[in-house]
CSV table of C-alpha atoms in Angstrom, one decimal:
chain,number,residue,atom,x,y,z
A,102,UNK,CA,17.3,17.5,-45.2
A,103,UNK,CA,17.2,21.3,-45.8
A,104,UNK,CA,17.8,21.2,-49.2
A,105,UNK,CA,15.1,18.6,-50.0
A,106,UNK,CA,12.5,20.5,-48.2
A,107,UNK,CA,13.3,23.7,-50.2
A,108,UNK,CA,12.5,21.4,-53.3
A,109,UNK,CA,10.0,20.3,-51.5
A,110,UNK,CA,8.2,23.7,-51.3
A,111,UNK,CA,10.3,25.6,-53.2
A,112,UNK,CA,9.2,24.9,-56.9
A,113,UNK,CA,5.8,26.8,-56.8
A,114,UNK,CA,6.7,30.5,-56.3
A,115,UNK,CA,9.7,30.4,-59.5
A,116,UNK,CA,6.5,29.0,-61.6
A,117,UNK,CA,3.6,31.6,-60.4
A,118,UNK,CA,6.2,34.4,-61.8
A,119,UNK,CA,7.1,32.9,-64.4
A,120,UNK,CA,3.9,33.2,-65.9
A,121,UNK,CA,3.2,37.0,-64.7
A,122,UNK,CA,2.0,36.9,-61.7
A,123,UNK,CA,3.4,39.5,-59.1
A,124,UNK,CA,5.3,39.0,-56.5
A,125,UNK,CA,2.8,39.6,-53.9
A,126,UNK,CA,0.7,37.2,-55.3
A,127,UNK,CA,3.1,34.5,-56.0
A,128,UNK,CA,4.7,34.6,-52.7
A,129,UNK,CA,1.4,34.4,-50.7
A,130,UNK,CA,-0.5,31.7,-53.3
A,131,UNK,CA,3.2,29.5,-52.7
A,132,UNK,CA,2.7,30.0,-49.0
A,133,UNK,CA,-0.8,28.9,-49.1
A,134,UNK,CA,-0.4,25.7,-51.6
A,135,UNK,CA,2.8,24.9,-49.5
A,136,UNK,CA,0.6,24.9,-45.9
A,137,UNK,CA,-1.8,22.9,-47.6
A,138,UNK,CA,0.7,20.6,-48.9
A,139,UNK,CA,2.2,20.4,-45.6
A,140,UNK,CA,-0.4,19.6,-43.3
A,141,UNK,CA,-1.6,16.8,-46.0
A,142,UNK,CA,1.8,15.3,-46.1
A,143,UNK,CA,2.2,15.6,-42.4
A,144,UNK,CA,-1.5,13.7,-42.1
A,145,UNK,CA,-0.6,10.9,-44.8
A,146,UNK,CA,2.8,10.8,-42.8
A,147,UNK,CA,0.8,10.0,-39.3
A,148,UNK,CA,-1.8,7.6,-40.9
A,149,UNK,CA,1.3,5.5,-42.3
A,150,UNK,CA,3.5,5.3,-39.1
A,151,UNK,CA,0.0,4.8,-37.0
A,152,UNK,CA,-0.7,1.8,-39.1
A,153,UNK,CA,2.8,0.5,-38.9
A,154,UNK,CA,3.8,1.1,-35.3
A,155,UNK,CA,0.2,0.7,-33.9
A,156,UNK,CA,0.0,-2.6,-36.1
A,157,UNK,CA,3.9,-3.9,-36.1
A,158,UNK,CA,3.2,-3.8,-32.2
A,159,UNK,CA,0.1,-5.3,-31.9
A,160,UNK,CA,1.6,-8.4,-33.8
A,161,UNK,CA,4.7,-8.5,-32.0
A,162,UNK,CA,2.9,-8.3,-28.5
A,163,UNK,CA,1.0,-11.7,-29.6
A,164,UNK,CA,3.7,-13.6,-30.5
A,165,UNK,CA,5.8,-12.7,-27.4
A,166,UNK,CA,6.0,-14.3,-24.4
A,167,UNK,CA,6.2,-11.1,-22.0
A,168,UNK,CA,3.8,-8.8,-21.0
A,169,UNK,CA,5.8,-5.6,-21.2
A,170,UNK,CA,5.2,-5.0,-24.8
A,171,UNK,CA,1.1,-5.7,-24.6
A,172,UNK,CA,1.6,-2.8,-21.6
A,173,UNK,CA,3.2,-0.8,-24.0
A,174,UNK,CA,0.0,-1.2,-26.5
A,175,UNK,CA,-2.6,-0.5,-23.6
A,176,UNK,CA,-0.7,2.5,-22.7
A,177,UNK,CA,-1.3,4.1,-26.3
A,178,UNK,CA,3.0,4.1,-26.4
A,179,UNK,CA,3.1,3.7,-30.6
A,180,UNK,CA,0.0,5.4,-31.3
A,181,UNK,CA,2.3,8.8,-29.3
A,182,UNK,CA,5.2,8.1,-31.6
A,183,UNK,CA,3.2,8.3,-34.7
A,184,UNK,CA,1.8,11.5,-33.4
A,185,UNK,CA,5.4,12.8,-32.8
A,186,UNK,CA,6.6,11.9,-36.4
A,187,UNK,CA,4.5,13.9,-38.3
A,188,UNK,CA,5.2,16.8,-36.3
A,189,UNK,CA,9.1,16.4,-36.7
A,190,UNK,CA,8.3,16.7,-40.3
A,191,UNK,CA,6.2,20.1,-39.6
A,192,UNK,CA,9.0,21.5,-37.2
A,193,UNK,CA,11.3,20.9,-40.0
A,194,UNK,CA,9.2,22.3,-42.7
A,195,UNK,CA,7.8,25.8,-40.6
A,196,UNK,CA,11.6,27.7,-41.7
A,197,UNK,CA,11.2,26.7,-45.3
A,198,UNK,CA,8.0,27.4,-45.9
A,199,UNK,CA,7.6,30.7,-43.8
A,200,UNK,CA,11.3,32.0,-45.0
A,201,UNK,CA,10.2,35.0,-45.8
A,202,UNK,CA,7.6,35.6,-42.9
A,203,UNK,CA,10.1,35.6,-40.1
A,204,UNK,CA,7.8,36.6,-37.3
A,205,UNK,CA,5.5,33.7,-38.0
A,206,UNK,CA,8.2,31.6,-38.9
A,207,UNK,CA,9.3,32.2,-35.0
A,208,UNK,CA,5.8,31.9,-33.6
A,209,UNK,CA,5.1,28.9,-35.4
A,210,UNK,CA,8.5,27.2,-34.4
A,211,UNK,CA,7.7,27.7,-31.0
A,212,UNK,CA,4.2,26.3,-31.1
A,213,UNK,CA,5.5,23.6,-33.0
A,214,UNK,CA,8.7,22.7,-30.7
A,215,UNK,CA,6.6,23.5,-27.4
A,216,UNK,CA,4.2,20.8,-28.4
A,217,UNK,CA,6.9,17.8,-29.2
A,218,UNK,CA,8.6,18.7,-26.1
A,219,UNK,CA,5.0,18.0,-24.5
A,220,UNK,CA,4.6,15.1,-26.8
A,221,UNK,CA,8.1,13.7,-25.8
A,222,UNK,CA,7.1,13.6,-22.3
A,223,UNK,CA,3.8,12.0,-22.7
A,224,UNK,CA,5.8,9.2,-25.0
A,225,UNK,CA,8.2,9.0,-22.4
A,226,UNK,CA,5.0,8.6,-19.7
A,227,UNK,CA,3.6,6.0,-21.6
A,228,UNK,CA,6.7,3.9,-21.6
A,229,UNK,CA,7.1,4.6,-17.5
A,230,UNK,CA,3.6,3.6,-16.9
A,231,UNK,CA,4.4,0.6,-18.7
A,232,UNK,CA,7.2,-0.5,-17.1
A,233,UNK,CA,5.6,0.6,-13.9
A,234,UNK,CA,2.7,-1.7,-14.5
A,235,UNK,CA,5.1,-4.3,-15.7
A,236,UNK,CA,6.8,-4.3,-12.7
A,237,UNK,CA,3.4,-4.3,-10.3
A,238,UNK,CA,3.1,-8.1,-12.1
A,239,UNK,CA,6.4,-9.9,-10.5
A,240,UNK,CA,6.1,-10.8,-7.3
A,241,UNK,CA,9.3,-9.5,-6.4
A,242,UNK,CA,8.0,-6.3,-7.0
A,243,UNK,CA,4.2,-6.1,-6.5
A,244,UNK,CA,4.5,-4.4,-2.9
A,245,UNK,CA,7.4,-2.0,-3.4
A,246,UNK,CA,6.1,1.9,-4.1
A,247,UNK,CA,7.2,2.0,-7.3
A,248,UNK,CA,4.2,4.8,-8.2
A,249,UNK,CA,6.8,7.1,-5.9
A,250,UNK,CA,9.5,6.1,-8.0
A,251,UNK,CA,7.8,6.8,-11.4
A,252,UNK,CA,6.1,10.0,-10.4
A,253,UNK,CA,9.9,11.4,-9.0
A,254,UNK,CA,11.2,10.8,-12.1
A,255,UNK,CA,8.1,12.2,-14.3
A,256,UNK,CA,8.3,15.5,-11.9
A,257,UNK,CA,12.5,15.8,-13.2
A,258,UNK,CA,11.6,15.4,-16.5
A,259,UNK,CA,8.5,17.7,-16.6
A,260,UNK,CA,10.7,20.2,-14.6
A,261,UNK,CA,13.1,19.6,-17.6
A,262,UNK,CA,10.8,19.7,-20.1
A,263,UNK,CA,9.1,23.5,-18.4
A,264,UNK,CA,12.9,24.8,-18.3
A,265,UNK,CA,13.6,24.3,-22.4
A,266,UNK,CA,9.9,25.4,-23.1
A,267,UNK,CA,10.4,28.8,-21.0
A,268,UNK,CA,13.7,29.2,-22.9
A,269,UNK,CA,12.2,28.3,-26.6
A,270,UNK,CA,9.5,30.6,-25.2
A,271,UNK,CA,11.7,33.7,-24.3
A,272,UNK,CA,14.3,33.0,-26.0
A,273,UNK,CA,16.1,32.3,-23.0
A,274,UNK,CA,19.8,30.7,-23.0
A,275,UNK,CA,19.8,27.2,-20.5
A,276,UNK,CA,22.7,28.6,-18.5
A,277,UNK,CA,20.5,31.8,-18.0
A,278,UNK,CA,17.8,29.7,-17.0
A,279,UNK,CA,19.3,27.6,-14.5
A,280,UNK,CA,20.4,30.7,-13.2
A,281,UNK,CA,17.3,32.3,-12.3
A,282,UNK,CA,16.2,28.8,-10.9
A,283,UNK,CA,19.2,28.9,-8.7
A,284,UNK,CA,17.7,32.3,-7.3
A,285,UNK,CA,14.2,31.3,-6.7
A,286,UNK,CA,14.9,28.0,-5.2
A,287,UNK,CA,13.2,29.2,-2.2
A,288,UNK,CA,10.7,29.7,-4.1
A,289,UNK,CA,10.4,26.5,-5.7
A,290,UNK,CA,11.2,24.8,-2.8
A,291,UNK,CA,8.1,26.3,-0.7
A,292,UNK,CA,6.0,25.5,-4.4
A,293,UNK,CA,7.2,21.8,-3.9
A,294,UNK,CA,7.5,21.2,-0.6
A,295,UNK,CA,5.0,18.2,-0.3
A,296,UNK,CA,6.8,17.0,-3.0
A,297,UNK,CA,10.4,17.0,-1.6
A,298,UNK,CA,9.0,15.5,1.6
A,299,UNK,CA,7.0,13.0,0.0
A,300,UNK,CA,10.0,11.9,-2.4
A,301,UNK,CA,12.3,11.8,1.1
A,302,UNK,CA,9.8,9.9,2.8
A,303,UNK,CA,9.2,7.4,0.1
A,304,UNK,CA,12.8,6.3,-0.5
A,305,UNK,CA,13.4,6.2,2.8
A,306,UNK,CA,9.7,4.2,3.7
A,307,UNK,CA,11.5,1.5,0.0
A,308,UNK,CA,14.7,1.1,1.5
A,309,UNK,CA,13.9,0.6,5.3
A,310,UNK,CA,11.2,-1.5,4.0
A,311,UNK,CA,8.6,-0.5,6.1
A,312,UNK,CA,5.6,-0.2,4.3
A,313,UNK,CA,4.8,-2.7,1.3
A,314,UNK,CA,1.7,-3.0,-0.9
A,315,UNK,CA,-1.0,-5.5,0.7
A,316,UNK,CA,0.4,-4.8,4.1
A,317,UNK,CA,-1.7,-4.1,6.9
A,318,UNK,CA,-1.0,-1.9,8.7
A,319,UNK,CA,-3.4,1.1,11.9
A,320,UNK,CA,-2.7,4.6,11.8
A,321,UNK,CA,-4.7,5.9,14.6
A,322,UNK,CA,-4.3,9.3,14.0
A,323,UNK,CA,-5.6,9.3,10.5
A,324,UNK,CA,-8.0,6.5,11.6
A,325,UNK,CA,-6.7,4.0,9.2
A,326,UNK,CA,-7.3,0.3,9.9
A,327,UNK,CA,-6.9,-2.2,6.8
A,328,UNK,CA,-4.6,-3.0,4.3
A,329,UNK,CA,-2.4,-0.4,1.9
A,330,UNK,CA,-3.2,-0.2,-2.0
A,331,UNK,CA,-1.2,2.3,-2.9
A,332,UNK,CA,1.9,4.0,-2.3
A,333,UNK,CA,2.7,7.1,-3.9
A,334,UNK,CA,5.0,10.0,-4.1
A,335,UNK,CA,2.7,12.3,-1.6
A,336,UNK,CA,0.0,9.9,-0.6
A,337,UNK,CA,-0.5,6.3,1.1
A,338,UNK,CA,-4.0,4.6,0.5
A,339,UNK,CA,-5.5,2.1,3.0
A,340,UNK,CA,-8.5,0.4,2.4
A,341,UNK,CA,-9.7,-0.1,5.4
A,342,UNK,CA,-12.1,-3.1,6.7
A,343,UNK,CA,-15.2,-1.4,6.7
A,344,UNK,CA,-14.4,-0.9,2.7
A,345,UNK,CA,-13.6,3.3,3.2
A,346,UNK,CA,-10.3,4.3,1.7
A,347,UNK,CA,-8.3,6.7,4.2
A,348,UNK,CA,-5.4,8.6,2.6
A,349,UNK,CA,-2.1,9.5,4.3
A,350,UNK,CA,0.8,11.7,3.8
A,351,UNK,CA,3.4,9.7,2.7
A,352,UNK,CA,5.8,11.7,5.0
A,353,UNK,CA,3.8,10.8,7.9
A,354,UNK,CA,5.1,7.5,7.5
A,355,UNK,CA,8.2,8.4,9.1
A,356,UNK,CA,7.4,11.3,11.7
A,357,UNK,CA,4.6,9.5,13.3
A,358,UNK,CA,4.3,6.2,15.1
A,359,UNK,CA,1.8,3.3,13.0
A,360,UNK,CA,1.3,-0.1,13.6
A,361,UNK,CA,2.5,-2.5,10.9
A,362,UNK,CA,0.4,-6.2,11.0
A,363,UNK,CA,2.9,-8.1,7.9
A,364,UNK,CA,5.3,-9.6,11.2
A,365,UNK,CA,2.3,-10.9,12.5
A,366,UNK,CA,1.1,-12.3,9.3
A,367,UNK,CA,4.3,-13.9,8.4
A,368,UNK,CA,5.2,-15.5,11.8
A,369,UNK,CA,3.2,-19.0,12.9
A,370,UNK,CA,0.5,-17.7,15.0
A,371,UNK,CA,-1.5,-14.7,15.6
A,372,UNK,CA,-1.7,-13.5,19.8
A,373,UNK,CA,-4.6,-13.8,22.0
A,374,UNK,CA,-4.0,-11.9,24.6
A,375,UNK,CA,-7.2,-11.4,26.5
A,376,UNK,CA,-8.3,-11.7,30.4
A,377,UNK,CA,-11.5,-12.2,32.3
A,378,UNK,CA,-12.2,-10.7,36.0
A,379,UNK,CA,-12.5,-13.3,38.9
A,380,UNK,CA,-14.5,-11.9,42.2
A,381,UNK,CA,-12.1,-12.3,44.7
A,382,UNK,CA,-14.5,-13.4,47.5
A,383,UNK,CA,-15.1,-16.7,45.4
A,384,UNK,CA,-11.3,-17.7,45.5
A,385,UNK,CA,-10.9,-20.4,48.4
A,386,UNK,CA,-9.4,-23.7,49.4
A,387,UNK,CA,-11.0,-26.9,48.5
A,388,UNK,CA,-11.9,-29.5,51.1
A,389,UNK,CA,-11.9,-33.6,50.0
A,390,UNK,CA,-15.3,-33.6,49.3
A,391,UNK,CA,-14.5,-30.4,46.4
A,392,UNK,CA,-12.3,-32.5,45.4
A,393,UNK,CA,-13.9,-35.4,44.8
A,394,UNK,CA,-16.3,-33.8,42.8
A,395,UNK,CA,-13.8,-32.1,40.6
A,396,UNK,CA,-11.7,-35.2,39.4
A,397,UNK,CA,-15.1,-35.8,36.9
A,398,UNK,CA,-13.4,-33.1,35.3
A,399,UNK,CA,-11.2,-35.4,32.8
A,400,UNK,CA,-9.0,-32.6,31.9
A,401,UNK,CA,-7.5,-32.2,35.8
A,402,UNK,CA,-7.9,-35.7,37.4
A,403,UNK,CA,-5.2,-37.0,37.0
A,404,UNK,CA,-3.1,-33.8,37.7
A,405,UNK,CA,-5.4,-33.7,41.6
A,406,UNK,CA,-4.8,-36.8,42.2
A,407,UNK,CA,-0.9,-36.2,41.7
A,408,UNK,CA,-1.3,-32.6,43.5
A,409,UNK,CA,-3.1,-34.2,46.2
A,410,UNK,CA,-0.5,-36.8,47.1
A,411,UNK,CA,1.9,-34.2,47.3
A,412,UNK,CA,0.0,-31.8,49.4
A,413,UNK,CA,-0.9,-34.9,51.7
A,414,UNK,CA,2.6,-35.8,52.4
A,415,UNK,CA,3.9,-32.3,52.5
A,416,UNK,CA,1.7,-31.9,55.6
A,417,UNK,CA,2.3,-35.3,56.8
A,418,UNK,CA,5.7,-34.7,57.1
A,419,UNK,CA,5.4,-31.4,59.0
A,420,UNK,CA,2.5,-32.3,61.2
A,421,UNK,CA,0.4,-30.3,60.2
A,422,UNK,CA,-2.9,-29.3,61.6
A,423,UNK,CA,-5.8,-29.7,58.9
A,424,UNK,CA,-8.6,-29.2,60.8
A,425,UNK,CA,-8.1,-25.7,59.5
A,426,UNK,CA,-7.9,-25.7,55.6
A,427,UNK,CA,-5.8,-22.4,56.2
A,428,UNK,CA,-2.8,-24.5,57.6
A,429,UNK,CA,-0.2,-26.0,55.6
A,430,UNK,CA,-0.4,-26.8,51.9
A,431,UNK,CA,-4.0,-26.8,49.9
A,432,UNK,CA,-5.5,-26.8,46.7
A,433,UNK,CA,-7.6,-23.8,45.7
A,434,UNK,CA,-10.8,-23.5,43.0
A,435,UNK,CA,-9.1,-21.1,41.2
A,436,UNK,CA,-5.6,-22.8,40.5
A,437,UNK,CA,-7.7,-25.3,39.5
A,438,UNK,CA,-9.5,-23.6,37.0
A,439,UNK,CA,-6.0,-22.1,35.9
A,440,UNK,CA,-4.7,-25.7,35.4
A,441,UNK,CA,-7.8,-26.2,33.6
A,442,UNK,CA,-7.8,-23.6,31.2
A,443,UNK,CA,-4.0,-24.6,30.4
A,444,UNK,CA,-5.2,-28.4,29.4
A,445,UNK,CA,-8.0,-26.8,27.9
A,446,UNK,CA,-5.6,-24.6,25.6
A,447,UNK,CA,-3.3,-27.5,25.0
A,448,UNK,CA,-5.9,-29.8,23.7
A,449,UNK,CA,-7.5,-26.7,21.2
A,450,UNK,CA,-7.1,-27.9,18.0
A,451,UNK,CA,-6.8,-23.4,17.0
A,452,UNK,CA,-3.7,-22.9,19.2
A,453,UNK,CA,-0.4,-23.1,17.9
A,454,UNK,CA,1.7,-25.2,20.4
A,455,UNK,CA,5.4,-24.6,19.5
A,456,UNK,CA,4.6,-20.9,21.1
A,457,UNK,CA,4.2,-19.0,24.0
A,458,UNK,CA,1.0,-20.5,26.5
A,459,UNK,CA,0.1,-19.0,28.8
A,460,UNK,CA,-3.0,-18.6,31.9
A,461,UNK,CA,-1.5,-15.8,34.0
A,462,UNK,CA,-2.6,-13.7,37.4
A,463,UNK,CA,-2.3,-10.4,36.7
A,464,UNK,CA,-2.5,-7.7,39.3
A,465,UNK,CA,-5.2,-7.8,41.3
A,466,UNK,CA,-7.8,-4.8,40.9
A,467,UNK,CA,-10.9,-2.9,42.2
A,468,UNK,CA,-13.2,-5.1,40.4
A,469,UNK,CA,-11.3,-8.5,40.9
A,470,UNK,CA,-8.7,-10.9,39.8
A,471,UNK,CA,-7.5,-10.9,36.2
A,472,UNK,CA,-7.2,-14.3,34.9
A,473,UNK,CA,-5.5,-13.5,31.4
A,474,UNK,CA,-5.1,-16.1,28.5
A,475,UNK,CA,-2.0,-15.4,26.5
A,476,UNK,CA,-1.4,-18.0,23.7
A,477,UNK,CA,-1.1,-17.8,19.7
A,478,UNK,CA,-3.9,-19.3,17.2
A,479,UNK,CA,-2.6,-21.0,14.3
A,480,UNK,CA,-4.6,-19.0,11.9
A,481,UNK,CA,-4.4,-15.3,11.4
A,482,UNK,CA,-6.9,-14.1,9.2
A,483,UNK,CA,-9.0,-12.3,10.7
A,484,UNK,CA,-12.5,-13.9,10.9
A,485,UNK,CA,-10.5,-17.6,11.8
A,486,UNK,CA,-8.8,-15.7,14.4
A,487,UNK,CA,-11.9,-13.9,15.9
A,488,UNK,CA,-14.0,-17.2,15.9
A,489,UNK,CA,-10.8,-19.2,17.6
A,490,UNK,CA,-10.6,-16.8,20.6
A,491,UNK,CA,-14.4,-16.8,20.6
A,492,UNK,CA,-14.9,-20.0,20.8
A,493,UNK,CA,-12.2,-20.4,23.8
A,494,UNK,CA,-13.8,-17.7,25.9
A,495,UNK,CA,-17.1,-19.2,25.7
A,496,UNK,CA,-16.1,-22.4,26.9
A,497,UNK,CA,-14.2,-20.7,29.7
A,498,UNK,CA,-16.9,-18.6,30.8
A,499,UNK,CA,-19.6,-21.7,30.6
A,500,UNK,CA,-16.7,-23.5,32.7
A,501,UNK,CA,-16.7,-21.0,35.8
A,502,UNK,CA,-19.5,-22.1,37.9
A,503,UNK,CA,-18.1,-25.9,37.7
A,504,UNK,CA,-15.4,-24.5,40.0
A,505,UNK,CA,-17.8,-22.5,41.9
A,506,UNK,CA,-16.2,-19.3,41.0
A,507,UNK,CA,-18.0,-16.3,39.5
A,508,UNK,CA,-17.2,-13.9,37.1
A,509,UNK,CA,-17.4,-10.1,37.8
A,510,UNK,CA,-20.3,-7.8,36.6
A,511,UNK,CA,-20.9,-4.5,37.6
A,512,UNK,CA,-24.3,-4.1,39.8
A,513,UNK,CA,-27.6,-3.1,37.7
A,514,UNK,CA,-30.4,-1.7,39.3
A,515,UNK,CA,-33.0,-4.5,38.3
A,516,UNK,CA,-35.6,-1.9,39.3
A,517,UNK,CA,-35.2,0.3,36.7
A,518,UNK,CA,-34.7,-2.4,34.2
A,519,UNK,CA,-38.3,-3.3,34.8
C-alpha cells in the first residue's frame, strides 16, 4: 500500500527538477499538485462508494423481507461508511505526501485519525440505533428499556473512543493512559455519577421486570400518573392522562416506592372498592307491614319470604315475645338493603362474577355507617371502568329512600345559601 502511494505522489517532484527547477520550488509545487490530487481522489473515492453502498442498500432493503436493513438506510448507516472510506485513503496518504514536512505530517495525522475515530463511532451509532429500533418492533421486545442498554454501551465506546484520541493527541502510550484513569477514578466517578446509577438502576428495573414500556404505572412524588414511553439510561418518561410528560430518575425506580397498574391490567377485572355513609339513626327493625311493602322489590322477595319463615319459627320455638320488635330475631332496613345491593351486583351485566363480591359494614364512624361495595368490573380501561362504578352508585343512591334509610350529608346553613 505504501509503495503505491509513493508512486502515487511521488512522480511529480523527480520531473519539476529534472527540468531546472530548484529544489524549493519543486518540493512545494509537488506538495501542492499532490494536496490537490488528493482531496480530488478522496472526493471521486466518496461519490463512488456513496452511490454504491447508499444504492446497493437501498435495493437490497426492498427485496428483503426484514426491516432491520431499511433501519439501517433511515439511520444514514452506508452514507457514514462512504464518508469513512475516503478518509482511510487520506490518513494513508498525509505521511507520503507531507514526508518531508514532519510537523504537519503529525498535525495532520492527528486531525485525520481523530476524525475517523469520531466517524467510527457515529457508524457504529447508526448501526445501534438500528438495531435498537429494530428491536422496539417485536413484541417480545417493545417494552423492555432497551434505550438504557444502547446508551451504556455507546457511553463505553465513546469512553473508548476519548481514551485513543487523548493518546493520538499527546502522544500518550494506552497503558499510560489507563493509568492516569485509574488515578482519577474518583474523579470520574463523581463526573458520572447519574450515569453509574442510572446504568445500576436500569439493569436491575430489566431483569426484575418491573417497569416495561406502555405500563402504567403513579409516582406520587414526582406526580406522575399515566403510562411510561420511555426508559432510558438516566431518565423515565410518563405521559401522563392529562397529556403532560413527567420525567423521572431512572434510579428512583428502585429507592422509592411507585405504584405499577400492568397486574391490574392483565388480571380479569379491575376493583371497585368504594363505600357510602348510612345515618345511623335510620337503621331499625322492620315490622310486617315494612315488610310487605318491600317484597315489590323483585330483587329481595323471595329471599324475605325465606328470611321471614326462619325468623318466625326461630321465635316460635323460643316463645318469644314480639310485641317488642327488640325481642328475639328481626329483619332490619339496612340488611336489607345490603342483600339488595348484593343481587343488585350479581345481576350487573359490568361485574366480573368469578371474583371477589362483596357489600361490607365497615367500622362505624362519627358521621355514620360505612356501607362499602367491594367487587371487580369486567373492564379496565379507564373510562369503561369509571362509567361501570358510576352507573352502580347511582342506582344505589336513587335505591336508599325505598328502604327508608338516608344517606349522610354534612349540615349547610340554607341561610347563607340564599
Amino acid at each position: 500500500m505504501h509503495q503505491k502511494l509513493e508512486s502515487l505522489f511521488g512522480w511529480l517532484y523527480p520531473l519539476l527538477r529534472k527540468i531546472g527547477l530548484g529544489d524549493t520550488v519543486a518540493s512545494y509545487s509537488s506538495l501542492l499538485v499532490n494536496m490537490i490530487q488528493m482531496i480530488v481522489l478522496a472526493y471521486l473515492i466518496y461519490m463512488l462508494f456513496r452511490l454504491v453502498l447508499v444504492t446497493f442498500m437501498a435495493v437490497i432493503a426492498k427485496k428483503t423481507r426484514t426491516n432491520f436493513d431499511d433501519l439501517l438506510v433511515s439511520n444514514k448507516t452506508a452514507k457514514y461508511i462512504s464518508y469513512l472510506i475516503p478518509f482511510l485513503f487520506i490518513y494513508k496518504s498525509v505521511p507520503v505526501i507531507l514526508e518531508n514536512y514532519v510537523y504537519w505530517e503529525a498535525f495532520f495525522g492527528k486531525v485525520v485519525g481523530i476524525y475517523i475515530v469520531v466517524l467510527t463511532l457515529w457508524i457504529i451509532r447508526s448501526i445501534l440505533k438500528s438495531i435498537r429500533d429494530y428491536m422496539k418492533e417485536k413484541p417480545k421486545y417493545s417494552d423492555k428499556p432497551i434505550d438504557s442498554f444502547i446508551q451504556v454501551i455507546m457511553i463505553m465506546l465513546w469512553i473508548f473512543g476519548i481514551g485513543i484520541i487523548i493518546s493520538k493527541i499527546f502522544d500518550i502510550s494506552t497503558n499510560a493512559l489507563l493509568g492516569t484513569l485509574g488515578a482519577v477514578s474518583a474523579f470520574v466517578i463523581l463526573i458520572f455519577r447519574d450515569t453509574i446509577l442510572g446504568f445500576v438502576a436500569s439493569v436491575q428495573v430489566a431483569l426484575n421486570d418491573m417497569v416495561r414500556i406502555g405500563d402504567w404505572i403513579t409516582f406520587d412524588k414526582f406526580g406522575a400518573d399515566g403510562d411510561v414511553i420511555e426508559i432510558n439510561l438516566a431518565t423515565v418518561k410518563v405521559r401522563n392522562f392529562d397529556n403532560t410528560t413527567t420525567t423521572i430518575p431512572t434510579y428512583s425506580l428502585i429507592s422509592d416506592s411507585f405504584r405499577n397498574w400492568r397486574g391490574m391490567l392483565d388480571s380479569d377485572g379491575r376493583r371497585i372498592k368504594r363505600s357510602i355513609l348510612i345515618k345511623s339513626k335510620s337503621i331499625r327493625f322492620l315490622n310486617d307491614d315494612e315488610l310487605y311493602k318491600l317484597k315489590r322489590i323483585q330483587l329481595i322477595s323471595n329471599y324475605i319470604d325465606q328470611r321471614q319463615q326462619e325468623v318466625s319459627e326461630y321465635n316460635q320455638l323460643h316463645s318469644i315475645d314480639k310485641s317488642l320488635l327488640v325481642n328475639g330475631r328481626n329483619l332490619t332496613n339496612f340488611g336489607l338493603f345490603r342483600k339488595y345491593i348484593t343481587g343488585y351486583l350479581e345481576q350487573h351485566p359490568g361485574i366480573n362474577k368469578d371474583m371477589i363480591l362483596l357489600c361490607r359494614q365497615l367500622q362505624p364512624t362519627p358521621h355514620g355507617m360505612p356501607l362499602e361495595i367491594y367487587a371487580f368490573s369486567k373492564d379496565q380501561r379507564f373510562e369503561q371502568y369509571e362509567y361501570i362504578m358510576a352507573d352502580i352508585f347511582d342506582h344505589i343512591l336513587a335505591a336508599v329512600p325505598y328502604f327508608d334509610l338516608e344517606i349522610f350529608e354534612l349540615a349547610t346553613d340554607t341561610k347563607s345559601e340564599i
